[in-house]
């Protein structure tokens, strides 16, 4: 069954702790993306990667870090420097940087207590 | 990429056509119009995209005005499962930049 997997669906952490969100895809897509969504708002881009071992900051990268060591995986770490980390996090991928369609995972809802 | 303007919310009766407007008056020649939708607490889903001709697929139709300054997404027979936030996005070719989402239109399909 092909697709994008994000786990877990719900995640709770204490303030001051780093947390890593998982994103895996078996679609053989080159490009992967992380977005953040706050209640009632659209999606905002955190980081994206067009090829393995390369990534670029999006509009709201401060307080986040990523790695892209494997084509199928693009984990996002929410660090303690992120002032307001509670949000819905969405991962997406597409076949390549010149491909028209981005496919999204189901999302992880992070709550920092 | 050009900005888009969408109404914040719309209602539609079940079984009727839902017509969702989008204004993109500053669109340029190499910019495409994309539509995605997001059902509550799920990831966005691609619907359709077009450049200047009208497009139709199994989900919807996209009507782009001749001057390309606005477009309409049409769901021909809306069902309760079509209740979602619909995003109109303008995207420049080449598509080597990520999608940029606005706030979209919240469509409520009513029984």
Coordinates of C-alpha atoms in Angstrom, one line a residue, chain A residues 9 33 35 37 40-43 45 48 50 88 90 96-106 109, chain B residues 34 36 38 40-46 49 87 91 93-103 106:
Chain A
X9 CA -1.3 10.8 15.0
X33 CA 7.9 19.0 2.6
X35 CA 4.0 22.3 6.9
X37 CA -1.2 24.4 10.5
X40 CA -8.5 28.2 11.4
X41 CA -5.4 29.0 9.4
X42 CA -3.8 27.7 6.1
X43 CA -0.7 25.7 5.9
X45 CA 5.9 25.9 5.1
X48 CA 11.5 21.3 2.2
X50 CA 14.2 18.4 -3.2
X88 CA -1.0 20.2 13.4
X90 CA 1.7 17.9 7.8
X96 CA 10.2 15.7 -8.4
X97 CA 10.6 19.5 -8.2
X98 CA 9.0 19.8 -11.7
X99 CA 6.0 17.6 -10.9
X100 CA 2.6 19.1 -10.5
X101 CA 1.0 17.3 -7.5
X102 CA 2.0 17.3 -3.9
X103 CA 0.6 14.4 -1.9
X104 CA 0.0 14.8 1.8
X105 CA 0.2 12.5 4.8
X106 CA -2.5 12.3 7.5
X109 CA -1.1 16.8 16.1
Chain B
X34 CA -4.5 24.7 -8.4
X36 CA -6.8 21.4 -3.0
X38 CA -8.7 19.6 3.4
X40 CA -11.2 18.3 9.0
X41 CA -8.0 17.0 10.7
X42 CA -6.7 15.3 7.5
X43 CA -4.0 16.2 5.0
X44 CA -4.9 18.3 2.0
X45 CA -6.1 16.4 -1.1
X46 CA -5.3 17.5 -4.7
X49 CA -5.3 22.3 -11.8
X87 CA -7.8 26.1 -1.2
X91 CA 1.7 28.3 -8.9
X93 CA 6.0 27.1 -13.8
X94 CA 8.5 25.6 -13.4
X95 CA 7.0 23.9 -10.3
X96 CA 10.2 23.8 -8.3
X97 CA 8.8 25.6 -5.3
X98 CA 6.4 24.3 -2.7
X99 CA 2.7 25.1 -2.6
X100 CA 1.7 28.2 -0.8
X101 CA -1.7 27.9 1.0
X102 CA -4.0 30.8 2.0
X103 CA -7.0 30.4 4.4
X106 CA -14.9 26.5 4.2

